[in-house]
mmCIF file of C-alpha atoms in Angstrom:
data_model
loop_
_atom_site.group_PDB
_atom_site.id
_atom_site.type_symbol
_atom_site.label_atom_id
_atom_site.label_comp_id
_atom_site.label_asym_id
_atom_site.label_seq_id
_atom_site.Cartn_x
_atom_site.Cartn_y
_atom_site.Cartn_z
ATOM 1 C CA UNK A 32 -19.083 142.607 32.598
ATOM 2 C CA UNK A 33 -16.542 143.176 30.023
ATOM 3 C CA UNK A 34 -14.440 145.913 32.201
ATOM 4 C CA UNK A 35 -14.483 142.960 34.872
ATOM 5 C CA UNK A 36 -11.434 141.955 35.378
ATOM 6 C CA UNK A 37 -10.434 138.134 36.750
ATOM 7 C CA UNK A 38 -8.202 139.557 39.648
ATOM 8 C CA UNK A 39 -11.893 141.477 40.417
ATOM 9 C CA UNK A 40 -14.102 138.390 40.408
ATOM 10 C CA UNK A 41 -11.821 136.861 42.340
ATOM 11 C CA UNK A 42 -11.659 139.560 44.699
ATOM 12 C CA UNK A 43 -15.518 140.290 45.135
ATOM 13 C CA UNK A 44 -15.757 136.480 46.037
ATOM 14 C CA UNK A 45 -13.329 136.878 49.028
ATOM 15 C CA UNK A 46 -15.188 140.341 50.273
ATOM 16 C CA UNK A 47 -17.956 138.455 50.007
ATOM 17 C CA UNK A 48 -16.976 135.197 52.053
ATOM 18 C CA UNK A 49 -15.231 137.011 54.304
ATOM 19 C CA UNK A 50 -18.457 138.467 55.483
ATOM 20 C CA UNK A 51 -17.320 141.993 55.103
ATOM 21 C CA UNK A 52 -19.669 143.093 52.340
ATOM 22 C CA UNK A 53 -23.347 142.043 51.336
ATOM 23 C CA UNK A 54 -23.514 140.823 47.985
ATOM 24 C CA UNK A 55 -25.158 144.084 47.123
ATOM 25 C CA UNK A 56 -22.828 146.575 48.663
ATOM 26 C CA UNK A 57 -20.540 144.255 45.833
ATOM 27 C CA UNK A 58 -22.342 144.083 42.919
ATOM 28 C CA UNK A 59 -22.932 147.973 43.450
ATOM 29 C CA UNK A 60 -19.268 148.511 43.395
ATOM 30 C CA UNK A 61 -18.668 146.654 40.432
ATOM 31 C CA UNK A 62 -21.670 148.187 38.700
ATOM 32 C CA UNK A 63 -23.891 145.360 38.550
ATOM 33 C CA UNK A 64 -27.466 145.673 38.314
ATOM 34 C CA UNK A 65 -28.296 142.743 39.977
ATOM 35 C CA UNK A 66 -26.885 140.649 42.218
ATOM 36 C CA UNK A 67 -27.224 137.139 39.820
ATOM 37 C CA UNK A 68 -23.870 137.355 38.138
ATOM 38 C CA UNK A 69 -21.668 137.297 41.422
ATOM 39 C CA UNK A 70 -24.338 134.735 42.689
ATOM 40 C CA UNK A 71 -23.223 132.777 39.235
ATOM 41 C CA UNK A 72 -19.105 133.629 39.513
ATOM 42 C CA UNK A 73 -19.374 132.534 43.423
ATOM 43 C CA UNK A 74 -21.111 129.330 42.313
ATOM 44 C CA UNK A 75 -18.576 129.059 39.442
ATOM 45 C CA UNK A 76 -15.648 129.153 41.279
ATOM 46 C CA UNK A 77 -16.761 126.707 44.024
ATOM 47 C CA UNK A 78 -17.544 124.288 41.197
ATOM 48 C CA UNK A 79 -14.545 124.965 38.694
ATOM 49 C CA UNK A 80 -12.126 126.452 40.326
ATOM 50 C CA UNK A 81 -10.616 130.306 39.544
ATOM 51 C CA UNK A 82 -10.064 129.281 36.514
ATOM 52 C CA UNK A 83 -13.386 129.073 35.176
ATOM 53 C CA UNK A 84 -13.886 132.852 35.561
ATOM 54 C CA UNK A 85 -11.785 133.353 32.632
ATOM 55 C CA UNK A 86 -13.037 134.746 29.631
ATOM 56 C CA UNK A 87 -13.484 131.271 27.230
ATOM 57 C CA UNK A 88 -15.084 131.814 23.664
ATOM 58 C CA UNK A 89 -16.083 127.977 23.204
ATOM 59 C CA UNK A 90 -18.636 127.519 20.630
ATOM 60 C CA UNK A 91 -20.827 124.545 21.285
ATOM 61 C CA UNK A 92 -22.187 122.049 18.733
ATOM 62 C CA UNK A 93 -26.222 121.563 18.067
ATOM 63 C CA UNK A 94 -25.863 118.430 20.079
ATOM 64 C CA UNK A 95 -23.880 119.936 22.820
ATOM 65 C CA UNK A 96 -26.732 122.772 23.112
ATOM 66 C CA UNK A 97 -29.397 119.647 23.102
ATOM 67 C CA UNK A 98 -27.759 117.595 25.951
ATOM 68 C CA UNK A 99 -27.383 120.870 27.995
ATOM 69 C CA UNK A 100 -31.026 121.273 27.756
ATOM 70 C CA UNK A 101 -32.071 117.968 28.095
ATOM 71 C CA UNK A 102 -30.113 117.271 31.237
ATOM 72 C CA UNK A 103 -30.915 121.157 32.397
ATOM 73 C CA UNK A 104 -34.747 119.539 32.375
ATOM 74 C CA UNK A 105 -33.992 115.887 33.141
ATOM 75 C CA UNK A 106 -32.692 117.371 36.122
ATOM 76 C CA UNK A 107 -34.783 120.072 37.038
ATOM 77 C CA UNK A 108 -31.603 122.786 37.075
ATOM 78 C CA UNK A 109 -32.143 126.340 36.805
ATOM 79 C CA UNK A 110 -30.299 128.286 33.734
ATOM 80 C CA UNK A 111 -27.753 129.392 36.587
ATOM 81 C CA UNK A 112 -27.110 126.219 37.867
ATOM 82 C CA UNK A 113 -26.558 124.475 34.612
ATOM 83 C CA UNK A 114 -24.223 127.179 33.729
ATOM 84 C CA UNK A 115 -22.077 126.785 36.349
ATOM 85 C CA UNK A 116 -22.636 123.005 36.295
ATOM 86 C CA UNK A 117 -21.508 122.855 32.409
ATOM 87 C CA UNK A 118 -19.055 125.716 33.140
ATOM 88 C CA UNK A 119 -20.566 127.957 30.494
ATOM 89 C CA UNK A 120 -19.845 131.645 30.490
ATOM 90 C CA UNK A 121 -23.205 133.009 31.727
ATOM 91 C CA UNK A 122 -26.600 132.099 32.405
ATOM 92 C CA UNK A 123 -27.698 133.912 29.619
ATOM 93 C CA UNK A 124 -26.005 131.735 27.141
ATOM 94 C CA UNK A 125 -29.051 128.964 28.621
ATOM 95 C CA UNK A 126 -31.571 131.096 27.890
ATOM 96 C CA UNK A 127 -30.823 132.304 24.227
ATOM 97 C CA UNK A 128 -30.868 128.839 23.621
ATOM 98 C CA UNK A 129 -34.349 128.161 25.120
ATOM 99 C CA UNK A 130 -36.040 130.818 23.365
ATOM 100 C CA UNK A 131 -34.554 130.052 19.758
ATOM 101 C CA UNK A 132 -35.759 127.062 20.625
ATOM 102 C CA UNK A 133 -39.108 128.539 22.096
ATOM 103 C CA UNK A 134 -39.636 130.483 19.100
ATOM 104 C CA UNK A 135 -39.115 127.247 16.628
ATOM 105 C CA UNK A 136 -35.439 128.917 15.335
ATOM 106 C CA UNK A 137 -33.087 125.779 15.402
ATOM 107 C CA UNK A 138 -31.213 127.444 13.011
ATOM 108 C CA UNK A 139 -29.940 129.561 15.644
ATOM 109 C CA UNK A 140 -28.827 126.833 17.658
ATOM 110 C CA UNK A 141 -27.148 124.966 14.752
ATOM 111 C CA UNK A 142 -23.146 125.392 14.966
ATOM 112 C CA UNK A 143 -21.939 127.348 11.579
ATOM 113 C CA UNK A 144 -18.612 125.989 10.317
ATOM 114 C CA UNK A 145 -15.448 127.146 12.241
ATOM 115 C CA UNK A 146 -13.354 125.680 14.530
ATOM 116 C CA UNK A 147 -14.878 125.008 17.773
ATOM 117 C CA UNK A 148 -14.107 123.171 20.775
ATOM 118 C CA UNK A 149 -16.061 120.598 22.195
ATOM 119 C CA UNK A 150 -18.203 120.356 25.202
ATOM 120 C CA UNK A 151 -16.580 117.996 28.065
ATOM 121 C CA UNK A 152 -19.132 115.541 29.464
ATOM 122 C CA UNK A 153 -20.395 114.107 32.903
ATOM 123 C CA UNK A 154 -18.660 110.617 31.509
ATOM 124 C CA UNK A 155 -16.191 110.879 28.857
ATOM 125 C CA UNK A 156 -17.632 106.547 28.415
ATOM 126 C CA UNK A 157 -20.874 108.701 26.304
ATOM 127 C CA UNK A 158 -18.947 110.668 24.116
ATOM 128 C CA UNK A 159 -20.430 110.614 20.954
ATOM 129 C CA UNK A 160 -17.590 109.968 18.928
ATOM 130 C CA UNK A 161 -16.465 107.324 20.969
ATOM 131 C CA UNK A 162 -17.211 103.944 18.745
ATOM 132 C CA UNK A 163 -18.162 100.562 20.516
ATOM 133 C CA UNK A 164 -18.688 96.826 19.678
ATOM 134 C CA UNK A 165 -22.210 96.427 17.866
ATOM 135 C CA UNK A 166 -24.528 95.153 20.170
ATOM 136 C CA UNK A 167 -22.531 95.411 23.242
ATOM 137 C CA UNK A 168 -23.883 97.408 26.370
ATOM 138 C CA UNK A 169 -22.047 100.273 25.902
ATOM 139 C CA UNK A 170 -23.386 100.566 22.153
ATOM 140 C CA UNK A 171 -27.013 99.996 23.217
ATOM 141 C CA UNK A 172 -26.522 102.720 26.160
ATOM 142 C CA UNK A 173 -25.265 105.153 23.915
ATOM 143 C CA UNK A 174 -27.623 104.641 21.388
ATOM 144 C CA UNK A 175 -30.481 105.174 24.251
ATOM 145 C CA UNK A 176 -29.514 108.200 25.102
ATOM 146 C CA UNK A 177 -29.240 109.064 21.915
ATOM 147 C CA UNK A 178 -32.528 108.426 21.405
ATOM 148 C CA UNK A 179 -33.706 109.622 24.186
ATOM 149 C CA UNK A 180 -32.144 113.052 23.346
ATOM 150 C CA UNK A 181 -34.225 112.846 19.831
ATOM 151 C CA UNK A 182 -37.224 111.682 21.217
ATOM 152 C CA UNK A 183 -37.118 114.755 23.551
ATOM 153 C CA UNK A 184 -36.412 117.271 21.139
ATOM 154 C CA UNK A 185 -38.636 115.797 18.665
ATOM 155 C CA UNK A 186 -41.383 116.184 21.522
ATOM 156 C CA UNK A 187 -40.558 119.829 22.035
ATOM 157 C CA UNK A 188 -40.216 120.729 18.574
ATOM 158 C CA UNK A 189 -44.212 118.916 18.128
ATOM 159 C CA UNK A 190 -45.307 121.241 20.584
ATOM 160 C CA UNK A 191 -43.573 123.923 19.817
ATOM 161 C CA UNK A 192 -45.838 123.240 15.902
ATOM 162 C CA UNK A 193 -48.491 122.688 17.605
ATOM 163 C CA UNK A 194 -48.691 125.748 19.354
ATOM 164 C CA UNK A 195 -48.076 127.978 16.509
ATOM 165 C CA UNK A 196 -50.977 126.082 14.559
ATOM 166 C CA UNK A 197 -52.861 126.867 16.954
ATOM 167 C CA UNK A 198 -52.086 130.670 17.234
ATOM 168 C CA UNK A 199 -52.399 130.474 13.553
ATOM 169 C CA UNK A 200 -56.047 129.413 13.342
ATOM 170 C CA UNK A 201 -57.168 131.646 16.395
ATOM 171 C CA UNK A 202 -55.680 134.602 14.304
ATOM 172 C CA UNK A 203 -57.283 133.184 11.171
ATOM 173 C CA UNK A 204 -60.584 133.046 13.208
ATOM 174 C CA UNK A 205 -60.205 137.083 14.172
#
């Protein structure tokens, strides 16, 4: 997709609605493989606007990565539609990130030091760095979620330990 130009996207999404084309007679002529990234760009610009089929290089915290996951599973979303809900660049992005996760490699998903820009959220009221009166309603929501977030990935990560012990002592067994 590199060679794919915005004035293209754009342009594929128009053949498309129009009803001229199938969305593989397009993807062909864009060499695509499959049909899933003009699925994603049509979805994208419905949702976001042409601007959101520009390149962006935004790196996203540890917590940002989280959220997206947690809400991508809170909510049942597929890794397409969370990427076009959360306006990330591809699907793909989603699914690195579940299978460092998958494979027990937080490390991957931990942000390495340099400048970064952060993730917009559903309700700028949540934002983490957003500080509150102790003990007041906001304060006790945000602190739920935060929890809830931990609690989640602590679950996943037990599993995740689990499993491997388990893999560990049937190849111990062999």
């Amino acid at each position: 997709m590199a060679g794919i130009t915005l004035e293209q996207k754009i342009d594929a999404i128009f053949r498309f609605e129009n009803g001229d084309e199938s969305l593989t007679s397009i993807a062909k002529s864009l060499n695509l493989t499959t049909t899933e990234m003009l699925n994603f760009w049509i979805e994208k610009y419905h949702f976001h606007g042409p601007e959101s089929l520009k390149k962006s290089y935004t790196r996203y915290t540890f917590e940002d990565k989280l959220y997206i996951l947690n809400y991508m599973n809170e909510n049942g979303l597929s890794s397409l539609e969370a990427a076009v809900h959360f306006n990330l660049p591809t699907p793909g992005t989603i699914r690195r990130w579940r299978i460092s996760l998958a494979n027990e490699n937080v490390d991957s998903l931990i942000l390495k030091k340099k400048g970064h820009t952060k993730l917009k959220r559903d309700n700028p009221k949540k934002a983490k760095n957003q500080i509150f009166e102790e003990g007041s309603l906001e304060a006790l929501q945000a602190e739920n979620e935060r929890l809830r977030m931990e609690n989640a990935f602590l679950k996943k990560l037990n599993a995740l330990v689990q499993e491997k012990e388990t893999l560990q002592r049937k190849t111990r067994r062999k």
